[in-house]
Coordinates of N, CA, C and O in Angstrom, one line a residue:
M1 N 120.1 125.8 91.4 CA 119.5 125.9 92.7 C 120.1 127.1 93.5 O 121.3 127.3 93.5
S2 N 119.2 127.8 94.2 CA 119.7 129.0 94.9 C 120.5 128.5 96.1 O 120.4 127.4 96.6
H3 N 121.4 129.5 96.5 CA 122.3 129.2 97.7 C 121.5 129.0 98.9 O 121.8 128.1 99.8
K4 N 120.4 129.7 99.1 CA 119.6 129.6 100.3 C 118.9 128.2 100.4 O 118.9 127.5 101.4
R5 N 118.4 127.7 99.2 CA 117.8 126.4 99.2 C 118.8 125.3 99.4 O 118.6 124.4 100.1
W6 N 120.0 125.5 98.8 CA 121.1 124.5 98.9 C 121.5 124.4 100.4 O 121.7 123.4 100.9
L7 N 121.7 125.6 101.0 CA 122.1 125.6 102.4 C 121.0 125.0 103.3 O 121.4 124.2 104.2
S8 N 119.7 125.2 103.1 CA 118.7 124.6 103.9 C 118.7 123.1 103.7 O 118.5 122.3 104.7
Q9 N 119.0 122.6 102.5 CA 119.0 121.1 102.3 C 120.3 120.5 103.0 O 120.2 119.5 103.6
I10 N 121.4 121.2 102.9 CA 122.6 120.8 103.6 C 122.3 120.7 105.1 O 122.7 119.7 105.8
W11 N 121.7 121.8 105.7 CA 121.5 121.8 107.1 C 120.6 120.6 107.5 O 120.8 120.0 108.6
A12 N 119.5 120.4 106.7 CA 118.6 119.3 107.0 C 119.4 117.9 107.0 O 119.2 117.1 107.9
L13 N 120.3 117.7 106.1 CA 121.1 116.5 106.0 C 122.0 116.4 107.2 O 122.2 115.4 107.8
V14 N 122.6 117.5 107.5 CA 123.6 117.6 108.7 C 122.9 117.2 110.0 O 123.4 116.4 110.8
F15 N 121.7 117.8 110.2 CA 121.0 117.5 111.4 C 120.5 116.0 111.5 O 120.5 115.3 112.5
L16 N 120.1 115.5 110.3 CA 119.7 114.1 110.2 C 120.9 113.2 110.5 O 120.8 112.3 111.3
L17 N 122.0 113.5 109.9 CA 123.2 112.7 110.2 C 123.7 112.8 111.6 O 124.1 111.8 112.2
S18 N 123.6 114.0 112.2 CA 124.0 114.2 113.6 C 123.1 113.4 114.5 O 123.6 112.7 115.5
D19 N 121.8 113.3 114.2 CA 120.9 112.6 115.0 C 121.2 111.1 114.9 O 121.2 110.4 115.9
L20 N 121.4 110.6 113.7 CA 121.7 109.2 113.5 C 123.0 108.8 114.2 O 123.1 107.8 114.9
L21 N 124.0 109.7 114.2 CA 125.3 109.4 114.8 C 125.1 109.4 116.4 O 125.6 108.5 117.0
E22 N 124.3 110.3 116.9 CA 124.1 110.4 118.3 C 123.3 109.1 118.8 O 123.7 108.5 119.8
T23 N 122.4 108.6 118.0 CA 121.7 107.4 118.3 C 122.6 106.2 118.3 O 122.6 105.4 119.2
A24 N 123.5 106.2 117.3 CA 124.5 105.1 117.2 C 125.5 105.1 118.4 O 125.9 104.1 119.0
I25 N 125.8 106.3 118.8 CA 126.8 106.5 119.9 C 126.1 106.0 121.2 O 126.8 105.4 122.1
N26 N 124.8 106.2 121.4 CA 124.1 105.8 122.6 C 123.6 104.4 122.6 O 122.9 104.1 123.6
A27 N 123.9 103.6 121.6 CA 123.4 102.2 121.6 C 124.0 101.5 122.8 O 125.2 101.6 123.0
Q28 N 123.2 100.8 123.6 CA 123.8 100.0 124.7 C 123.7 98.5 124.4 O 122.8 98.0 123.8
Y29 N 124.7 97.8 124.9 CA 124.8 96.4 124.7 C 125.1 95.8 126.1 O 125.9 96.3 126.8
C30 N 124.5 94.6 126.3 CA 124.8 93.9 127.5 C 125.8 92.7 127.2 O 125.5 91.9 126.3
V31 N 126.9 92.8 127.8 CA 128.0 91.8 127.5 C 128.5 91.1 128.7 O 128.4 91.7 129.8
A32 N 129.0 89.9 128.6 CA 129.6 89.2 129.7 C 130.9 89.9 130.1 O 131.7 90.4 129.3
R33 N 131.2 89.9 131.4 CA 132.4 90.5 131.9 C 133.6 89.6 131.6 O 133.5 88.4 131.9
A34 N 134.7 90.2 131.1 CA 135.9 89.5 130.9 C 136.4 89.0 132.3 O 136.3 89.7 133.3
G35 N 136.8 87.8 132.3 CA 137.3 87.2 133.6 C 136.2 86.7 134.5 O 136.6 86.3 135.6
A36 N 135.0 86.7 134.1 CA 133.9 86.2 135.0 C 134.0 84.7 135.2 O 134.6 84.0 134.3
D37 N 133.6 84.3 136.3 CA 133.7 82.8 136.7 C 132.9 82.0 135.6 O 131.8 82.3 135.2
A38 N 133.6 81.0 135.1 CA 133.0 80.1 134.0 C 131.7 79.5 134.5 O 130.7 79.4 133.6
T39 N 131.6 79.0 135.7 CA 130.3 78.4 136.2 C 129.2 79.4 136.2 O 128.1 79.1 135.7
A40 N 129.5 80.6 136.7 CA 128.5 81.7 136.7 C 128.1 82.1 135.3 O 126.9 82.3 135.0
L41 N 129.0 82.1 134.3 CA 128.7 82.4 132.9 C 127.8 81.4 132.4 O 126.9 81.7 131.7
S42 N 128.2 80.1 132.6 CA 127.3 79.0 132.1 C 125.9 79.1 132.7 O 125.0 78.9 131.9
N43 N 125.8 79.4 134.0 CA 124.5 79.5 134.6 C 123.7 80.7 133.9 O 122.5 80.5 133.6
G44 N 124.4 81.8 133.7 CA 123.7 82.9 133.1 C 123.3 82.6 131.6 O 122.2 83.0 131.2
L45 N 124.2 81.9 130.9 CA 123.9 81.5 129.5 C 122.7 80.6 129.5 O 121.8 80.8 128.7
N46 N 122.7 79.6 130.4 CA 121.6 78.7 130.4 C 120.3 79.4 130.7 O 119.2 79.1 130.1
W47 N 120.3 80.3 131.7 CA 119.1 81.1 132.0 C 118.6 81.9 130.9 O 117.5 81.9 130.5
A48 N 119.6 82.7 130.2 CA 119.2 83.6 129.1 C 118.6 82.8 128.0 O 117.6 83.2 127.4
C49 N 119.2 81.6 127.6 CA 118.7 80.8 126.5 C 117.5 80.0 126.9 O 116.8 79.4 126.0
G50 N 117.2 79.8 128.2 CA 116.0 79.0 128.6 C 114.9 80.0 129.1 O 114.2 80.6 128.2
P51 N 114.7 80.1 130.4 CA 113.6 80.9 130.9 C 113.7 82.4 130.5 O 112.7 83.0 130.4
G52 N 114.9 82.9 130.2 CA 115.0 84.3 129.7 C 114.5 84.6 128.4 O 114.2 85.7 128.0
G53 N 114.4 83.5 127.5 CA 113.8 83.7 126.2 C 114.7 84.3 125.1 O 114.2 84.7 124.1
A54 N 116.0 84.3 125.3 CA 116.9 84.8 124.3 C 116.9 83.9 123.1 O 116.7 82.7 123.3
N55 N 117.1 84.4 121.9 CA 117.3 83.6 120.7 C 118.7 83.2 120.7 O 119.6 84.0 120.3
C56 N 119.0 82.0 121.0 CA 120.4 81.5 121.1 C 120.8 80.7 119.8 O 121.9 80.1 119.8
T57 N 120.0 80.7 118.8 CA 120.3 80.0 117.6 C 121.7 80.5 117.0 O 122.5 79.7 116.6
P58 N 121.9 81.8 117.0 CA 123.2 82.3 116.4 C 124.4 81.9 117.1 O 125.5 82.0 116.6
I59 N 124.3 81.3 118.3 CA 125.5 80.9 119.1 C 125.7 79.4 119.1 O 126.6 78.9 119.8
Q60 N 124.9 78.7 118.3 CA 125.1 77.3 118.2 C 126.3 77.0 117.3 O 126.6 77.8 116.4
P61 N 127.0 75.9 117.4 CA 128.1 75.6 116.6 C 127.8 75.7 115.1 O 126.7 75.2 114.7
G62 N 128.6 76.3 114.3 CA 128.4 76.5 112.9 C 127.6 77.8 112.6 O 127.6 78.1 111.4
Q63 N 127.1 78.5 113.5 CA 126.3 79.7 113.3 C 127.2 80.9 113.4 O 128.4 80.8 113.9
A64 N 126.7 82.1 112.9 CA 127.5 83.3 112.8 C 128.1 83.8 114.1 O 129.2 84.4 114.1
C65 N 127.5 83.6 115.3 CA 128.0 84.1 116.5 C 128.6 83.1 117.4 O 128.9 83.4 118.6
Y66 N 128.8 81.9 116.9 CA 129.5 80.8 117.7 C 131.0 81.1 117.6 O 131.6 81.2 116.6
V67 N 131.6 81.1 118.8 CA 133.1 81.3 118.9 C 133.6 80.1 119.7 O 133.3 80.0 120.9
A68 N 134.2 79.1 119.0 CA 134.6 77.9 119.7 C 135.5 78.2 120.9 O 136.3 79.0 120.9
N69 N 135.2 77.5 122.0 CA 135.9 77.6 123.3 C 136.0 79.0 123.8 O 137.0 79.4 124.5
N70 N 135.0 79.8 123.6 CA 135.0 81.2 124.1 C 133.6 81.4 124.8 O 132.7 82.0 124.2
L71 N 133.5 81.0 126.0 CA 132.2 81.1 126.8 C 131.8 82.6 126.9 O 130.7 82.9 126.9
T72 N 132.8 83.5 127.1 CA 132.5 84.9 127.3 C 131.8 85.5 126.1 O 130.8 86.2 126.2
A73 N 132.3 85.2 124.9 CA 131.7 85.7 123.6 C 130.3 85.1 123.4 O 129.4 85.8 123.1
I74 N 130.2 83.8 123.7 CA 128.9 83.2 123.5 C 127.8 83.8 124.5 O 126.7 84.1 124.2
A75 N 128.3 83.9 125.8 CA 127.4 84.4 126.8 C 127.0 85.9 126.5 O 125.9 86.3 126.7
S76 N 128.0 86.6 125.9 CA 127.7 88.0 125.6 C 126.5 88.1 124.6 O 125.7 89.0 124.8
Y77 N 126.5 87.3 123.6 CA 125.5 87.3 122.6 C 124.1 87.0 123.3 O 123.1 87.7 123.1
A78 N 124.1 85.9 124.1 CA 122.8 85.5 124.7 C 122.4 86.6 125.7 O 121.2 87.0 125.8
Y79 N 123.3 87.1 126.5 CA 123.0 88.2 127.5 C 122.4 89.4 126.8 O 121.4 90.0 127.2
N80 N 123.0 89.8 125.7 CA 122.5 91.0 124.9 C 121.2 90.7 124.3 O 120.3 91.6 124.4
D81 N 121.0 89.5 123.8 CA 119.7 89.3 123.1 C 118.6 89.3 124.2 O 117.5 89.9 124.0
Y82 N 118.8 88.7 125.4 CA 117.8 88.7 126.5 C 117.6 90.2 126.8 O 116.4 90.6 127.0
Y83 N 118.6 91.0 127.0 CA 118.5 92.3 127.5 C 117.7 93.2 126.5 O 116.8 93.9 126.9
Q84 N 118.0 93.1 125.2 CA 117.3 93.9 124.2 C 115.8 93.5 124.1 O 115.0 94.3 123.9
R85 N 115.5 92.2 124.3 CA 114.1 91.8 124.3 C 113.3 92.2 125.5 O 112.1 92.3 125.5
S86 N 114.0 92.3 126.7 CA 113.3 92.4 127.9 C 113.4 93.7 128.6 O 112.8 94.0 129.6
R87 N 114.3 94.6 128.2 CA 114.6 95.8 128.9 C 113.4 96.7 129.0 O 113.2 97.4 130.0
A88 N 112.5 96.8 128.0 CA 111.3 97.6 128.1 C 110.4 97.2 129.2 O 109.6 98.0 129.7
T89 N 110.5 95.9 129.6 CA 109.5 95.4 130.6 C 110.3 95.1 131.9 O 109.8 94.3 132.7
G90 N 111.5 95.7 132.1 CA 112.2 95.6 133.3 C 113.4 94.7 133.3 O 114.0 94.5 134.4
G91 N 113.7 94.0 132.2 CA 114.8 93.2 132.1 C 116.1 94.0 132.3 O 116.2 95.1 131.9
T92 N 117.1 93.4 133.0 CA 118.3 94.1 133.3 C 119.5 93.3 132.8 O 119.4 92.2 132.3
C93 N 120.7 94.0 132.9 CA 121.9 93.4 132.5 C 122.8 93.2 133.7 O 123.6 94.0 134.1
N94 N 122.7 92.0 134.3 CA 123.5 91.7 135.5 C 124.0 90.3 135.5 O 125.1 90.0 135.6
F95 N 123.0 89.3 135.4 CA 123.4 87.9 135.4 C 124.3 87.5 136.5 O 125.4 87.0 136.2
S96 N 123.9 87.7 137.7 CA 124.7 87.4 138.9 C 126.1 88.1 138.8 O 127.1 87.4 139.1
N97 N 126.1 89.3 138.4 CA 127.3 90.1 138.3 C 128.3 89.6 137.3 O 129.5 89.8 137.5
T98 N 127.9 88.9 136.3 CA 128.8 88.4 135.2 C 128.6 89.2 133.9 O 129.2 88.9 132.9
A99 N 127.8 90.3 134.0 CA 127.5 91.1 132.8 C 127.6 92.6 133.1 O 127.4 93.0 134.3
N100 N 127.8 93.4 132.1 CA 127.7 94.8 132.2 C 127.2 95.5 130.9 O 127.3 94.8 129.9
L101 N 126.8 96.7 131.0 CA 126.4 97.5 129.8 C 127.6 98.2 129.3 O 128.4 98.6 130.0
T102 N 127.6 98.3 127.9 CA 128.6 99.0 127.2 C 128.0 99.8 126.1 O 126.9 99.3 125.6
Y103 N 128.6 100.8 125.7 CA 128.2 101.6 124.5 C 129.0 101.2 123.2 O 128.7 101.6 122.2
N104 N 129.9 100.3 123.4 CA 130.7 99.8 122.3 C 130.2 98.6 121.7 O 130.0 97.6 122.4
N105 N 129.9 98.6 120.4 CA 129.3 97.5 119.7 C 130.2 96.3 119.7 O 131.3 96.3 119.1
P106 N 129.7 95.2 120.3 CA 130.5 94.0 120.3 C 130.4 93.1 119.0 O 130.9 92.0 119.0
S107 N 129.6 93.6 118.0 CA 129.5 92.8 116.8 C 130.8 92.5 116.2 O 131.8 93.3 116.3
F108 N 130.9 91.4 115.5 CA 132.1 91.0 114.8 C 131.7 90.1 113.6 O 130.8 89.4 113.6
G109 N 132.5 90.3 112.5 CA 132.2 89.6 111.3 C 130.7 89.7 110.9 O 130.1 90.7 110.9
S110 N 130.1 88.5 110.7 CA 128.7 88.5 110.4 C 127.8 88.3 111.6 O 126.6 88.1 111.5
C111 N 128.4 88.4 112.8 CA 127.6 88.3 114.0 C 127.2 89.7 114.5 O 128.1 90.5 114.9
I112 N 126.0 90.1 114.3 CA 125.5 91.4 114.6 C 124.7 91.4 115.9 O 123.7 90.7 116.1
F113 N 125.1 92.2 116.9 CA 124.4 92.3 118.2 C 123.4 93.4 118.0 O 123.7 94.5 117.5
S114 N 122.2 93.2 118.4 CA 121.2 94.2 118.4 C 121.5 95.2 119.5 O 122.0 94.8 120.6
G115 N 121.2 96.5 119.3 CA 121.5 97.5 120.3 C 120.3 98.3 120.6 O 119.3 98.3 119.9
S116 N 120.3 99.0 121.7 CA 119.2 99.9 122.1 C 119.7 101.3 122.3 O 120.9 101.5 122.5
S117 N 118.9 102.2 122.2 CA 119.3 103.6 122.4 C 119.2 103.9 123.9 O 118.1 103.8 124.5
G118 N 120.3 104.2 124.5 CA 120.3 104.5 125.9 C 120.3 106.0 126.2 O 120.5 106.8 125.3
T119 N 119.9 106.3 127.4 CA 119.9 107.7 127.8 C 121.1 108.1 128.7 O 121.3 109.2 128.9
N120 N 121.7 107.1 129.2 CA 122.9 107.3 130.0 C 124.1 107.6 129.2 O 124.2 107.1 128.1
T121 N 125.0 108.4 129.6 CA 126.2 108.7 128.8 C 127.5 108.0 129.4 O 128.6 108.3 128.9
S122 N 127.4 107.1 130.3 CA 128.5 106.4 130.8 C 128.3 104.9 130.7 O 127.2 104.4 130.7
T123 N 129.4 104.2 130.7 CA 129.3 102.7 130.7 C 129.1 102.3 132.1 O 129.9 102.7 133.0
G124 N 128.1 101.5 132.4 CA 127.8 101.1 133.7 C 127.3 99.7 133.8 O 127.2 99.0 132.8
T125 N 127.0 99.3 135.0 CA 126.5 98.0 135.1 C 125.0 98.0 135.3 O 124.4 99.0 135.8
G126 N 124.3 96.9 135.0 CA 122.9 96.8 135.2 C 122.6 96.7 136.7 O 123.5 96.5 137.5
T127 N 121.4 97.0 137.1 CA 121.2 97.0 138.6 C 120.4 95.8 139.1 O 120.2 95.6 140.2
G128 N 119.8 95.0 138.2 CA 119.0 93.9 138.6 C 119.6 92.6 138.2 O 120.7 92.5 137.7
T129 N 118.9 91.5 138.5 CA 119.3 90.2 138.1 C 118.2 89.5 137.5 O 117.0 89.8 137.7
P130 N 118.5 88.4 136.7 CA 117.4 87.7 136.2 C 116.5 87.1 137.3 O 117.0 86.8 138.4
T131 N 115.2 86.9 137.0 CA 114.3 86.4 138.1 C 114.5 85.0 138.4 O 114.1 84.5 139.4
S132 N 115.1 84.2 137.5 CA 115.3 82.8 137.7 C 116.7 82.4 137.3 O 116.9 81.7 136.3
P133 N 117.7 82.8 138.0 CA 119.1 82.6 137.5 C 119.7 81.2 137.7 O 120.8 80.9 137.5
T134 N 118.9 80.2 138.2 CA 119.4 78.9 138.4 C 119.0 78.0 137.3 O 117.9 77.5 137.2
P135 N 119.9 77.7 136.3 CA 119.6 76.8 135.2 C 119.7 75.4 135.7 O 120.2 75.0 136.8
T136 N 119.1 74.5 134.9 CA 119.1 73.1 135.3 C 120.2 72.3 134.7 O 120.4 71.1 135.0
S137 N 120.9 72.8 133.7 CA 122.0 72.1 133.1 C 123.1 73.0 132.7 O 122.9 74.2 132.6
T138 N 124.2 72.4 132.4 CA 125.4 73.2 132.0 C 125.7 72.9 130.5 O 125.6 71.7 130.1
P139 N 125.9 73.9 129.7 CA 126.1 73.6 128.2 C 127.4 72.8 128.1 O 128.4 73.0 128.8
T140 N 127.3 71.8 127.2 CA 128.5 71.0 126.9 C 129.2 71.3 125.6 O 130.4 71.0 125.4
A141 N 128.5 71.9 124.7 CA 129.0 72.2 123.4 C 130.0 73.4 123.3 O 130.6 73.6 122.4
F142 N 130.0 74.2 124.4 CA 130.7 75.4 124.3 C 132.2 75.3 124.7 O 133.0 76.1 124.4
G143 N 132.5 74.4 125.5 CA 133.9 74.2 126.0 C 134.3 75.2 127.0 O 133.5 76.0 127.5
P144 N 135.6 75.2 127.4 CA 136.1 76.1 128.4 C 136.1 77.5 128.0 O 136.2 77.8 126.8
P145 N 136.1 78.5 128.9 CA 136.1 79.9 128.5 C 137.5 80.3 128.0 O 138.5 79.6 128.3
S146 N 137.5 81.3 127.2 CA 138.7 81.9 126.7 C 138.7 83.4 127.0 O 137.7 84.0 127.2
T147 N 139.9 84.0 127.1 CA 139.9 85.4 127.4 C 140.2 86.2 126.1 O 140.5 87.4 126.1
D148 N 140.0 85.5 124.9 CA 140.2 86.2 123.6 C 139.2 87.3 123.4 O 139.5 88.3 122.7
F149 N 138.0 87.2 123.8 CA 136.9 88.2 123.5 C 136.9 89.1 124.7 O 136.6 88.7 125.8
V150 N 137.1 90.4 124.4 CA 137.0 91.4 125.5 C 136.1 92.5 124.9 O 136.4 93.2 123.9
P151 N 134.9 92.7 125.5 CA 134.0 93.8 124.9 C 134.7 95.1 125.0 O 135.5 95.4 126.0
F152 N 134.5 96.0 124.1 CA 135.2 97.3 124.0 C 134.6 98.2 125.1 O 133.4 98.1 125.4
N153 N 135.4 99.0 125.7 CA 135.0 100.0 126.6 C 135.9 101.2 126.5 O 136.6 101.6 127.3
D154 N 135.8 101.9 125.3 CA 136.7 102.9 125.0 C 135.9 104.3 125.0 O 135.3 104.7 124.0
A155 N 136.0 105.0 126.1 CA 135.3 106.2 126.3 C 135.8 107.3 125.3 O 135.1 108.2 124.9
T156 N 137.1 107.2 125.0 CA 137.7 108.2 124.1 C 137.1 108.2 122.7 O 136.8 109.2 122.1
S157 N 136.8 107.0 122.2 CA 136.2 106.9 120.8 C 134.8 107.4 120.9 O 134.3 108.0 119.9
I158 N 134.1 107.2 122.0 CA 132.7 107.7 122.1 C 132.7 109.2 122.1 O 132.0 109.9 121.5
S159 N 133.6 109.8 122.9 CA 133.8 111.2 123.0 C 134.1 111.8 121.7 O 133.6 112.9 121.3
S160 N 135.0 111.2 120.9 CA 135.4 111.7 119.6 C 134.2 111.7 118.7 O 134.0 112.7 118.0
A161 N 133.5 110.7 118.6 CA 132.3 110.6 117.7 C 131.3 111.6 118.1 O 130.7 112.2 117.3
R162 N 131.1 111.8 119.4 CA 130.1 112.8 119.9 C 130.6 114.2 119.5 O 129.7 115.0 119.1
S163 N 131.8 114.5 119.6 CA 132.4 115.8 119.2 C 132.1 116.0 117.7 O 131.7 117.1 117.3
V164 N 132.3 115.0 116.9 CA 132.1 115.1 115.4 C 130.6 115.4 115.2 O 130.2 116.3 114.4
A165 N 129.7 114.7 115.9 CA 128.3 114.9 115.7 C 127.9 116.4 116.0 O 127.1 117.0 115.4
Y166 N 128.5 117.0 117.1 CA 128.2 118.3 117.4 C 128.8 119.4 116.6 O 128.3 120.5 116.4
L167 N 130.0 119.1 116.0 CA 130.8 120.0 115.2 C 130.4 119.9 113.7 O 130.7 120.9 113.0
L168 N 129.7 118.9 113.3 CA 129.4 118.7 111.9 C 128.6 119.9 111.3 O 129.0 120.4 110.3
P169 N 127.6 120.4 112.0 CA 126.9 121.6 111.4 C 127.8 122.8 111.3 O 127.7 123.5 110.3
L170 N 128.7 123.1 112.2 CA 129.6 124.2 112.1 C 130.6 124.0 111.0 O 130.8 125.0 110.2
M171 N 131.1 122.8 110.8 CA 132.0 122.5 109.7 C 131.4 122.7 108.4 O 132.0 123.3 107.5
C172 N 130.1 122.3 108.2 CA 129.4 122.5 107.0 C 129.1 124.0 106.7 O 129.2 124.4 105.6
H173 N 128.8 124.7 107.7 CA 128.6 126.2 107.6 C 129.9 126.8 107.0 O 129.8 127.6 106.1
F174 N 131.0 126.5 107.6 CA 132.3 127.1 107.1 C 132.6 126.6 105.7 O 133.1 127.4 104.9
L175 N 132.3 125.4 105.4 CA 132.6 124.9 104.1 C 131.7 125.6 103.1 O 132.1 126.0 102.0
Y176 N 130.4 125.8 103.4 CA 129.5 126.5 102.5 C 130.0 127.9 102.2 O 130.0 128.4 101.0
H177 N 130.5 128.6 103.2 CA 130.9 130.0 103.0 C 132.3 130.1 102.3 O 132.6 131.1 101.8
A178 N 133.0 129.0 102.4 CA 134.3 129.0 101.7 C 134.1 128.8 100.2 O 135.0 129.2 99.4
L179 N 133.0 128.2 99.8 CA 132.8 128.0 98.4 C 132.3 129.3 97.8 O 132.2 129.8 96.9

């Protein structure tokens, strides 16, 4: 294979990988705020799983995203599922100020949070609230909240990954000429 053809294929791969990395970096997740009031989290959870239309099957006891006695982790999954399903039609990440957006993937083990590609480059809070935030019941299977689950908010790791995405073509260029 000629060097020019090899180089063009490497560049195509580099740009594809850079684009995939940039998309992964910009994925947004809606998670419950650490330290949020347990009653407000329960209300938001009930709304997301009820009128909000979130798929809450994965947070039922025995399922992949159920974390015993950790209302913050359970609410995070429900909040994110609601947000991903409804953001295109105006759904927001607020839940009476018990949620915020993050670019750090809160997935753990076999519990995978769906993400969206955001256009904002900072972690921020949503601006709206659910249209019907008053649930009719409080979940009983979830137990009291725990502070064990804290969604990541590490701007340094996002910045480092973004730097790699932008420097990858340059590094490949130097590698090619070094061979």
